[in-house]
Amino acid sequence: MNINTIILSFLTATAAQTVKAQTFNEVSYSPKATTFSLVTSPEVKKVNVLISDADNNEAQLVKSMKRVGAGKWKLTVKNDLKGKYYLFGVYNNAQPDLTPGVFAKAVGVNGQRGAIIDLKDTDPEGWSEDKRPELRNPVDLVIYEMHHRDFSIDYSSGIKNKGKFLALTEPKAIDHLKRLGVNAIHILPSFDYASTDESQPDKPQYNWGYDPLNYNVPEGSYSTNAADPKARIKEFKQMVQALHKAGIRVILDVVYNHTFSIDGSNFQKTYPGYYFRHRPDGTYSDGSGCGNETASEKPLMREFMVESVKYWVNEYHIDGFRFDLMGLYDVDTMNELRAALDALPGGRSILMYGEPWQGGGSQLHRYEANKANLAMLSERIGIFCDNTRDVIKGGCFDAREPGYVEGRPGSFWDIGGAVAAWCLSDKLPAHSPSQIVSYVSAHDNFTLWDKLMLVRYARPEYTAADSAALAQNRLAAGIYLTCMGMPFLQAGEEFARTKKGQGNTYRSSPSLNRLDWKRAAQFHGLVDYYRGLLGLRAQFPRLSASDAASPAAIRFFSLEQPLVGWTLPAAPGDGAAWRALCVFYNPTEEEKRIRLPDGQWKLLSDGVSSALWKGPSRVCGGEVTLLPYSATIFGQV
Ligand code: CA
């Protein structure tokens, strides 16, 4: 790419503003005719469509597209093309770039060619009755983050469709999620990504999938037959349908911020240079740490993102989006995405949250969608709150840095900030709990268990049922699950998941990444603890409230350091099981005595058993004991 091309692409950006990305980047099928549309660089003089009977480059039909505007091309073929494959041949140079286009909706193996299908053929039975599970409010979610292969690949999962979308239709998977009490799953990249060879389903391969190829098609390696373009689409829908029936929402991890490579990307093959950010010297900016970054501020890129999320909602009934490296998008784009989702039927309950950071030095010179600019983002766009994460369990980059649960001096101050979803703190400009995702572990960095073991021991034994680390684990969960905002956990956190002290396992072996379900039996007490806390949380709706007044209703007690204690009254008429909650965190290895506020209080959780709230009333008043490393919870009766 030379400087002249960059200047030209800036000049043409304005002209492209009126082009509708999706309507001009699609293949629209009917039995009578198929219409191909494409947006290219306005410099392109010729575009062909190559149609083949099979998923290979032997085209039986080559047709020239008609130029219908600057960079806009159209072709209608009056035959029934169902079951055929296509490629656009874009003459950016003497030899055409071959691509299924930027908005392919069906592809063959490894996403190399577009497939012509009737999307109606991919709807499972009953799909038109599929409904998004109801929520009490947009923040009333407990989000479970999982990877299709991690979740079910191990023999101990007992799941038949191991590593596939269909795994999540099986009772074994659904029962675990339901019993735990989560009501949303966040699936790691499930669009078509490049790093896994779909033609070799039996080869042990693993990748998190942050290397996007076709953004609007499900990944083939998670289908039972990547060679059948309809299978991945239908099976994805079956997964959504089964989860919805179980009352579980489905959140898609979207990675519009970069492509797996520049030259291999469909963006580059249709409109060279346009979709990416550049440094002043013309080279590609790399704010993702993956070799490039897209340019959300350019009209076609922004519109691509808007149309893409709308497509996933309309075609796949997706309930929310997790934006990878959201700090690489400008605030305006994020707010425009929010508005576009809000305009869909039931769209206001479609969740949006993202990572409020970048993966490198970006050339984004507008307002970045990061923590500093939280006040400019819609209050219904959430961020992964690393303040909450790090204050509870310690920094995620230095393995041995302690947090509050490991006795970090002075950290109790920020625990209060976390409890109130940072709405009462000047450290983050949060203005609603709906902006905060409260968590202590995600696929990046150490699992919670590994982190606790790394801080505690020079040579951790990750498989040990270590009682002190278990108590710290319960305390960490007891804190973030009583924070306002949206709680989020990495799959397996509830049974002390270990990756043996490894953090960045994006392409490590499946054996390191897989969930070992034998641990669910070994650490069944911890699983019960998570389940009890999630059940308790559901009984007190104000913890999951989205209004700004609720954090302001929290009262903190003056206690001996480093204890933290607070109380929150139920909101009038919110159906809470108790008139108020009273919560204490003890991060020391000793028992502590505290005095309860006036009134009658039922012990709901003593930090070991979190299901006391289900049992007969044990009413307390006056002085009570807090166990070592515990979150102790009382409800006013
Ligand atoms: Ca793929």
XYZ file of C-alpha atoms and ligand atoms in Angstrom:
638
model
C 0.000 0.000 0.000
C 1.494 3.354 -0.960
C 0.690 6.843 0.252
C -1.345 7.670 -2.880
C -3.653 4.749 -2.256
C -4.135 5.857 1.343
C -5.022 9.386 0.266
C -7.416 8.002 -2.326
C -9.097 5.782 0.226
C -9.593 8.789 2.507
C -11.083 10.785 -0.357
C -13.420 7.970 -1.317
C -14.497 7.350 2.281
C -16.972 10.210 2.070
C -18.387 9.009 -1.238
C -18.840 5.550 0.263
C -20.906 6.951 3.095
C -24.166 6.490 1.224
C -23.434 2.847 0.357
C -25.330 0.385 2.517
C -22.748 -2.187 3.502
C -25.019 -5.148 3.845
C -27.350 -4.593 0.947
C -24.332 -4.233 -1.299
C -22.374 -7.076 0.220
C -24.721 -9.972 -0.069
C -25.825 -12.965 -2.012
C -29.565 -13.141 -2.085
C -31.043 -16.482 -3.121
C -34.432 -17.449 -4.456
C -35.306 -20.541 -6.515
C -35.821 -18.260 -9.514
C -32.685 -16.151 -9.307
C -29.671 -15.327 -7.180
C -28.468 -11.746 -6.892
C -24.853 -10.993 -6.055
C -23.880 -7.548 -4.747
C -20.488 -6.279 -3.703
C -18.763 -3.089 -2.615
C -15.201 -2.707 -3.799
C -12.704 0.079 -4.006
C -13.981 2.657 -6.537
C -10.734 2.100 -8.457
C -11.735 -1.424 -9.450
C -12.640 -1.736 -13.144
C -13.854 -5.315 -13.246
C -15.475 -7.896 -10.962
C -16.524 -11.431 -11.905
C -18.622 -14.005 -10.134
C -17.275 -17.557 -10.417
C -19.865 -20.254 -9.778
C -18.862 -23.851 -9.165
C -20.718 -27.082 -8.499
C -18.274 -28.135 -5.799
C -16.182 -26.465 -3.103
C -13.204 -25.970 -5.428
C -11.896 -23.435 -7.912
C -13.198 -25.154 -11.032
C -15.851 -22.664 -12.043
C -18.576 -23.897 -14.362
C -19.891 -20.402 -14.866
C -18.044 -17.071 -14.910
C -20.162 -13.947 -15.129
C -19.160 -10.346 -15.239
C -20.788 -8.041 -12.641
C -22.351 -4.745 -13.618
C -21.007 -1.549 -12.118
C -24.014 0.320 -10.664
C -22.189 3.104 -8.798
C -18.790 4.025 -7.431
C -17.454 0.720 -6.138
C -20.916 -0.879 -6.323
C -21.443 -4.056 -8.339
C -24.460 -6.224 -9.063
C -25.308 -9.404 -10.912
C -28.493 -11.468 -11.123
C -28.312 -15.053 -12.363
C -31.705 -16.404 -13.378
C -31.233 -20.057 -12.459
C -31.766 -22.074 -9.312
C -28.253 -21.978 -7.882
C -29.015 -23.745 -4.599
C -26.162 -25.962 -3.489
C -23.548 -24.242 -5.640
C -20.481 -22.334 -4.503
C -19.311 -18.905 -5.563
C -16.372 -16.555 -5.459
C -16.022 -12.931 -6.411
C -13.025 -12.234 -8.608
C -12.056 -8.638 -7.792
C -9.547 -7.032 -10.161
C -7.584 -4.907 -7.730
C -4.589 -6.003 -9.807
C -4.007 -7.850 -13.087
C -4.849 -11.124 -11.341
C -8.190 -11.133 -9.504
C -8.440 -11.454 -5.741
C -10.816 -14.334 -5.009
C -13.172 -13.884 -2.072
C -16.634 -14.892 -0.843
C -17.119 -11.176 -0.063
C -17.156 -9.409 3.312
C -20.674 -10.493 4.263
C -20.827 -14.151 3.256
C -23.629 -15.925 5.117
C -22.684 -19.478 4.182
C -19.302 -20.942 3.243
C -17.605 -24.206 2.393
C -14.746 -25.868 4.278
C -12.322 -23.424 5.859
C -14.410 -20.482 4.679
C -12.647 -20.205 1.326
C -15.723 -20.121 -0.903
C -19.215 -18.809 -0.452
C -22.090 -21.283 -0.546
C -25.477 -20.590 -2.092
C -28.154 -21.890 0.223
C -31.685 -21.103 1.240
C -31.302 -19.992 4.855
C -34.817 -21.239 5.558
C -33.487 -24.781 5.065
C -31.275 -24.295 8.132
C -34.065 -23.473 10.583
C -34.595 -26.258 13.093
C -38.144 -27.366 13.802
C -39.915 -24.814 15.980
C -37.383 -22.066 15.226
C -40.064 -19.487 14.505
C -41.375 -19.966 18.068
C -37.938 -19.575 19.626
C -38.019 -16.801 22.241
C -35.418 -14.809 24.107
C -35.652 -15.693 27.841
C -37.163 -12.909 29.928
C -35.111 -10.837 32.381
C -36.242 -8.782 35.366
C -33.980 -6.003 34.095
C -31.071 -5.756 31.648
C -28.440 -6.384 34.335
C -30.134 -9.373 35.927
C -27.651 -11.759 34.371
C -25.054 -14.221 35.534
C -22.716 -14.810 32.622
C -20.802 -18.056 32.128
C -17.896 -17.776 29.683
C -17.040 -20.902 27.749
C -15.191 -22.294 24.749
C -16.878 -25.030 22.737
C -13.907 -27.387 22.884
C -12.917 -26.695 26.508
C -16.396 -27.361 27.744
C -17.065 -30.813 26.381
C -13.950 -32.257 24.723
C -12.803 -34.336 27.710
C -14.221 -37.858 28.045
C -15.215 -36.945 31.613
C -17.842 -34.527 30.236
C -20.071 -37.448 29.289
C -21.215 -35.348 26.351
C -21.744 -37.017 22.997
C -21.095 -34.142 20.594
C -17.705 -33.282 22.061
C -16.388 -29.865 21.090
C -19.431 -29.084 18.930
C -22.273 -26.580 18.983
C -24.584 -29.539 19.570
C -22.879 -30.267 22.905
C -24.942 -27.439 24.340
C -28.176 -29.095 23.288
C -27.453 -32.128 25.481
C -29.133 -32.465 28.884
C -25.787 -33.103 30.575
C -24.508 -29.657 29.576
C -27.762 -27.818 30.138
C -28.363 -29.427 33.538
C -25.006 -28.224 34.825
C -25.698 -24.646 33.711
C -29.224 -24.625 35.078
C -28.330 -26.187 38.408
C -25.489 -23.732 38.842
C -27.903 -20.865 38.274
C -26.400 -19.061 35.295
C -28.839 -17.460 32.868
C -26.454 -16.456 30.080
C -23.542 -18.144 28.374
C -20.860 -16.203 26.605
C -19.335 -18.367 23.898
C -15.789 -17.635 22.789
C -15.456 -16.832 19.057
C -17.984 -18.960 17.230
C -17.901 -17.193 13.873
C -15.708 -18.695 11.163
C -12.088 -18.266 12.177
C -8.945 -19.229 10.306
C -6.571 -21.114 12.583
C -8.291 -24.502 12.790
C -8.231 -26.733 9.703
C -11.859 -27.718 9.295
C -10.961 -30.411 6.766
C -9.224 -32.430 9.498
C -11.812 -32.868 12.245
C -9.898 -35.735 13.873
C -6.585 -33.907 14.165
C -6.004 -32.526 17.689
C -6.211 -28.791 17.068
C -6.994 -25.974 19.401
C -7.421 -22.238 19.228
C -9.501 -19.705 21.126
C -10.549 -18.368 17.722
C -9.566 -14.709 17.865
C -8.553 -14.811 14.204
C -11.659 -13.891 12.227
C -12.206 -14.971 8.639
C -15.959 -14.801 7.867
C -17.690 -12.739 10.543
C -21.217 -13.757 9.670
C -20.943 -17.533 9.417
C -20.543 -19.998 12.309
C -17.185 -21.768 12.659
C -17.039 -25.050 10.751
C -14.925 -27.062 13.196
C -17.731 -26.798 15.766
C -20.215 -28.398 13.376
C -20.550 -32.135 12.836
C -19.812 -31.695 9.129
C -17.803 -28.676 7.997
C -18.157 -29.803 4.390
C -21.904 -29.205 4.480
C -22.415 -25.416 4.522
C -25.892 -25.814 6.037
C -24.799 -28.002 8.967
C -22.905 -25.350 10.951
C -25.770 -22.886 10.564
C -28.485 -25.331 11.544
C -26.526 -26.743 14.492
C -25.741 -23.275 15.799
C -29.457 -22.493 15.726
C -30.248 -25.799 17.473
C -27.809 -24.769 20.221
C -29.478 -21.381 20.673
C -32.920 -22.964 20.642
C -32.022 -25.551 23.312
C -30.439 -22.936 25.569
C -33.379 -20.579 25.177
C -35.750 -23.395 26.138
C -33.681 -23.805 29.305
C -33.979 -20.072 30.057
C -30.360 -19.345 29.137
C -29.364 -16.438 26.922
C -26.566 -16.696 24.363
C -23.883 -14.036 24.063
C -21.528 -14.010 21.098
C -17.893 -12.968 21.417
C -17.330 -10.669 18.423
C -13.904 -9.662 17.147
C -14.441 -6.915 14.599
C -11.259 -5.169 15.745
C -8.857 -7.164 13.576
C -8.641 -9.891 10.938
C -6.473 -13.012 11.026
C -4.248 -11.460 8.356
C -4.369 -8.373 6.169
C -3.841 -9.755 2.681
C -5.919 -12.878 3.292
C -8.857 -10.925 4.644
C -12.056 -10.388 2.687
C -11.876 -6.694 3.588
C -8.537 -6.337 1.845
C -9.559 -8.398 -1.170
C -12.533 -6.149 -1.873
C -11.272 -2.719 -0.882
C -7.518 -2.685 -0.238
C -6.429 -0.493 2.652
C -9.854 0.902 3.410
C -10.996 -1.126 6.403
C -7.752 -0.868 8.400
C -6.055 1.869 10.404
C -2.687 3.103 9.279
C 0.227 4.848 10.893
C 1.254 8.235 9.465
C 3.950 6.495 7.413
C 1.318 4.362 5.680
C 2.141 1.107 7.467
C -0.623 -0.796 9.211
C -1.366 0.103 12.794
C -1.448 -2.844 15.187
C -3.530 -1.901 18.194
C -4.779 -5.481 18.510
C -1.380 -7.093 18.940
C -2.482 -9.468 16.164
C -0.865 -7.639 13.233
C -3.573 -5.132 12.317
C -6.589 -3.200 13.520
C -9.763 -2.276 11.698
C -11.037 1.303 11.498
C -14.478 1.524 13.152
C -14.619 5.261 12.451
C -14.748 4.661 8.662
C -18.344 4.569 7.407
C -18.194 1.165 5.732
C -16.515 -0.497 8.708
C -18.949 1.007 11.168
C -21.872 -0.014 9.025
C -20.429 -3.491 8.645
C -20.396 -3.872 12.436
C -23.940 -2.561 12.773
C -25.284 -4.865 10.057
C -23.349 -7.823 11.415
C -24.756 -7.621 14.976
C -28.239 -7.105 13.560
C -27.810 -10.160 11.359
C -26.759 -12.359 14.312
C -29.797 -11.195 16.260
C -32.264 -11.626 13.415
C -30.988 -14.866 11.896
C -29.524 -16.617 14.978
C -31.537 -15.022 17.831
C -28.368 -13.976 19.654
C -29.027 -12.195 22.968
C -25.860 -10.221 23.470
C -22.402 -9.313 22.271
C -19.031 -9.258 23.972
C -16.687 -6.909 22.126
C -13.094 -8.027 22.031
C -10.658 -5.113 22.566
C -13.496 -2.595 22.649
C -10.900 0.130 23.290
C -10.068 -0.131 19.573
C -13.514 1.186 18.644
C -14.540 4.794 18.879
C -17.294 5.738 21.327
C -19.608 6.863 18.500
C -19.512 3.434 16.862
C -20.347 1.683 20.124
C -23.255 4.020 20.814
C -24.485 3.578 17.254
C -24.406 -0.201 17.705
C -26.423 0.217 20.905
C -29.008 2.340 19.101
C -29.228 -0.155 16.219
C -29.853 -3.040 18.633
C -32.356 -0.997 20.652
C -34.373 -0.442 17.482
C -34.912 -4.208 16.992
C -37.940 -5.918 18.579
C -37.020 -6.530 22.234
C -33.652 -5.038 21.412
C -33.193 -3.040 24.585
C -32.509 -6.252 26.483
C -29.763 -7.332 24.081
C -26.605 -7.094 26.105
C -23.447 -5.259 25.041
C -20.173 -5.324 26.937
C -16.530 -5.409 26.067
C -12.916 -5.179 27.014
C -12.218 -1.484 27.692
C -8.630 -1.721 26.508
C -6.442 -2.301 23.451
C -3.827 -4.897 22.608
C -1.136 -2.498 21.453
C -0.451 1.060 20.344
C -3.417 2.100 18.227
C -3.806 4.920 15.734
C -7.331 5.605 16.944
C -7.339 9.323 17.556
C -10.995 9.678 18.434
C -12.512 8.912 21.772
C -11.763 5.305 22.510
C -14.404 3.087 24.086
C -12.314 2.617 27.208
C -12.679 3.215 30.936
C -11.652 6.866 30.792
C -14.550 7.539 28.413
C -17.139 5.459 30.231
C -19.261 8.534 30.831
C -19.665 9.019 27.066
C -20.750 5.434 26.438
C -24.387 4.428 26.675
C -25.193 3.300 30.196
C -26.188 -0.026 28.672
C -22.726 -0.825 27.378
C -20.740 -2.688 30.018
C -17.031 -3.110 30.542
C -14.975 -5.938 31.956
C -13.981 -4.302 35.198
C -10.325 -5.051 35.798
C -10.449 -2.816 38.887
C -12.883 -5.264 40.476
C -10.954 -8.275 39.213
C -7.545 -7.108 40.399
C -8.530 -5.717 43.770
C -10.180 -9.009 44.728
C -7.563 -11.521 43.575
C -4.477 -9.482 42.658
C -3.028 -8.315 39.337
C -3.259 -10.735 36.457
C 0.134 -10.098 34.894
C 2.330 -10.580 37.958
C 1.456 -14.121 39.029
C 2.461 -13.563 42.649
C 0.903 -10.155 43.268
C -1.726 -10.536 46.004
C -5.194 -9.023 46.140
C -7.665 -8.468 48.965
C -8.395 -12.169 49.514
C -4.651 -12.801 49.837
C -4.132 -10.002 52.347
C -2.905 -7.127 50.193
C -2.547 -4.151 52.558
C -4.838 -1.202 51.882
C -6.910 -3.029 49.283
C -10.085 -2.864 51.406
C -10.752 0.676 50.159
C -11.386 -0.484 46.639
C -13.527 -3.439 47.703
C -16.199 -0.864 48.540
C -15.790 0.599 45.054
C -16.323 -2.831 43.531
C -19.415 -3.575 45.666
C -21.127 -0.422 44.398
C -20.127 -1.169 40.771
C -17.805 1.858 41.019
C -20.766 4.225 40.905
C -19.722 5.741 44.250
C -16.013 5.927 43.473
C -13.983 8.565 41.662
C -11.692 5.864 40.245
C -14.076 5.035 37.400
C -16.664 7.340 35.784
C -19.348 4.612 35.937
C -22.867 5.999 36.148
C -24.888 2.799 36.316
C -24.298 -0.797 37.487
C -25.203 -1.826 33.935
C -21.779 -0.561 32.866
C -19.837 -2.946 35.074
C -19.050 -6.636 34.568
C -17.887 -7.943 37.957
C -15.497 -10.873 37.627
C -12.301 -12.485 38.821
C -11.521 -14.908 35.985
C -11.898 -15.129 32.211
C -10.188 -17.102 29.451
C -7.253 -14.667 29.461
C -4.689 -14.909 32.256
C -4.620 -17.373 35.137
C -7.682 -19.236 36.296
C -8.799 -18.074 39.731
C -7.561 -21.302 41.303
C -4.144 -21.066 39.651
C -3.783 -17.449 40.708
C -4.604 -18.296 44.335
C -2.115 -21.156 44.295
C 0.595 -19.044 42.631
C 0.313 -16.327 45.270
C 0.242 -18.833 48.114
C 2.945 -21.322 47.153
C 6.366 -21.209 45.548
C 5.677 -24.599 43.949
C 1.924 -24.952 43.634
C 0.245 -28.324 43.500
C -2.726 -27.331 41.362
C -4.678 -30.514 41.808
C -4.656 -30.448 45.615
C -7.896 -29.690 47.443
C -6.032 -27.101 49.498
C -8.287 -25.879 52.309
C -6.793 -22.370 52.649
C -6.923 -21.729 48.897
C -10.462 -23.074 48.837
C -11.468 -20.610 51.547
C -9.883 -17.767 49.557
C -11.694 -18.975 46.445
C -15.012 -18.908 48.318
C -14.240 -15.421 49.606
C -13.372 -14.145 46.104
C -16.659 -15.561 44.786
C -18.489 -14.266 47.848
C -17.282 -10.764 47.027
C -17.909 -10.489 43.296
C -21.227 -12.335 43.523
C -22.435 -9.763 46.040
C -21.208 -6.837 43.920
C -23.647 -4.783 41.898
C -23.245 -4.998 38.127
C -23.213 -8.174 36.055
C -21.398 -11.156 37.536
C -19.320 -13.170 35.094
C -17.320 -16.355 35.542
C -15.019 -18.468 33.472
C -16.352 -21.995 32.897
C -14.937 -24.298 35.540
C -14.184 -21.558 38.063
C -16.897 -23.238 40.121
C -14.773 -26.376 40.446
C -11.301 -24.874 40.831
C -10.351 -25.081 37.164
C -6.634 -25.291 36.604
C -4.494 -24.703 33.540
C -1.438 -25.607 35.618
C -0.350 -22.025 36.076
C -0.473 -21.133 32.358
C -2.168 -17.877 31.367
C -2.185 -17.369 27.622
C -3.332 -20.791 26.400
C -4.905 -19.594 23.137
C -3.287 -22.357 21.128
C -2.152 -24.730 23.848
C -3.153 -28.347 23.758
C -6.780 -29.302 24.300
C -5.587 -31.338 27.295
C -4.470 -28.153 29.080
C -7.551 -26.160 28.126
C -10.218 -28.802 28.591
C -12.580 -28.773 31.533
C -11.853 -31.782 33.691
C -15.316 -32.731 34.902
C -13.835 -35.110 37.467
C -12.940 -31.954 39.345
C -16.628 -31.096 39.549
C -16.924 -34.215 41.728
C -13.663 -33.583 43.585
C -14.630 -29.976 44.366
C -18.372 -30.555 44.709
C -18.431 -28.424 47.864
C -17.165 -25.447 45.874
C -19.749 -26.062 43.139
C -22.436 -26.085 45.841
C -21.041 -22.867 47.243
C -21.340 -21.091 43.864
C -24.820 -22.514 43.364
C -25.970 -21.345 46.790
C -24.627 -17.835 46.245
C -26.210 -17.499 42.815
C -29.511 -18.678 44.268
C -29.190 -16.177 47.090
C -28.430 -13.384 44.640
C -31.572 -14.227 42.680
C -33.589 -13.801 45.916
C -32.442 -10.206 46.325
C -33.139 -8.376 43.042
C -31.550 -5.105 44.092
C -28.059 -6.614 43.806
C -28.814 -6.970 40.094
C -30.571 -3.640 39.679
C -29.633 -1.354 36.815
C -30.658 1.992 38.301
C -28.088 4.455 39.579
C -29.993 4.999 42.840
C -29.368 1.454 44.054
C -25.582 1.723 44.537
C -26.213 4.975 46.386
C -28.402 3.085 48.872
C -25.459 0.970 50.087
C -24.190 1.930 53.567
C -20.685 0.901 54.555
C -19.798 0.197 58.184
C -16.779 1.534 59.977
C -14.859 -1.641 60.844
C -11.387 -2.658 61.875
C -9.102 -2.989 58.819
C -9.128 -4.967 56.586
C -12.726 -6.054 57.228
C -15.376 -4.640 54.918
C -19.076 -4.603 55.774
C -22.118 -3.016 54.221
C -25.875 -3.111 54.151
C -28.399 -2.527 51.395
C -32.186 -2.274 51.833
C -34.416 -4.023 49.307
C -36.146 -1.701 46.862
C -39.846 -1.197 47.647
C -41.963 -3.908 46.044
C -39.056 -5.687 44.359
C -40.043 -9.085 45.747
C -36.838 -9.553 47.776
C -36.826 -12.415 50.283
C -35.331 -10.146 52.983
C -35.868 -6.521 53.944
C -32.151 -5.811 53.687
C -28.836 -7.578 53.145
C -25.881 -7.195 55.463
C -22.560 -8.492 54.146
C -19.106 -8.820 55.737
C -15.807 -9.827 54.138
C -13.015 -11.159 56.332
C -9.785 -11.632 54.343
C -7.684 -12.656 57.374
C -6.823 -16.138 58.537
C -8.444 -15.457 61.919
C -11.996 -15.390 63.168
C -13.323 -11.868 63.747
C -16.133 -10.544 65.923
C -18.416 -7.825 64.577
C -21.672 -6.229 65.722
C -24.741 -6.466 63.507
C -26.914 -3.390 62.995
C -30.109 -3.246 65.052
C -32.847 -5.629 64.022
C -33.306 -9.327 63.451
C -30.971 -10.933 60.948
C -31.041 -14.394 59.443
C -27.689 -15.967 58.624
C -27.854 -16.665 54.863
C -24.252 -17.734 54.252
C -21.395 -18.215 56.711
C -18.726 -18.279 54.014
C -18.554 -22.085 53.929
C -22.161 -23.006 53.332
C -23.940 -20.535 51.092
C -27.268 -22.351 51.243
C -28.184 -21.566 54.855
C -30.797 -19.185 53.441
C -32.734 -22.181 52.171
C -32.919 -23.790 55.615
C -34.771 -23.081 58.852
C -34.349 -19.629 60.266
C -31.300 -18.950 62.402
C -31.930 -15.413 63.585
C -29.076 -13.414 65.064
C -28.543 -10.032 66.613
C -25.724 -8.244 68.400
C -22.220 -9.702 68.092
C -21.431 -12.476 65.640
C -18.305 -14.295 64.476
C -16.877 -14.129 60.963
C -14.944 -17.234 59.900
C -11.417 -16.860 58.456
C -11.394 -15.944 54.731
C -15.132 -15.619 54.541
C -17.979 -13.633 53.044
C -20.755 -13.748 55.642
C -24.221 -12.711 54.538
C -27.273 -11.845 56.647
C -30.812 -11.025 55.576
C -33.093 -8.779 57.627
C -36.292 -10.529 58.647
Ca -12.943 -21.787 10.227
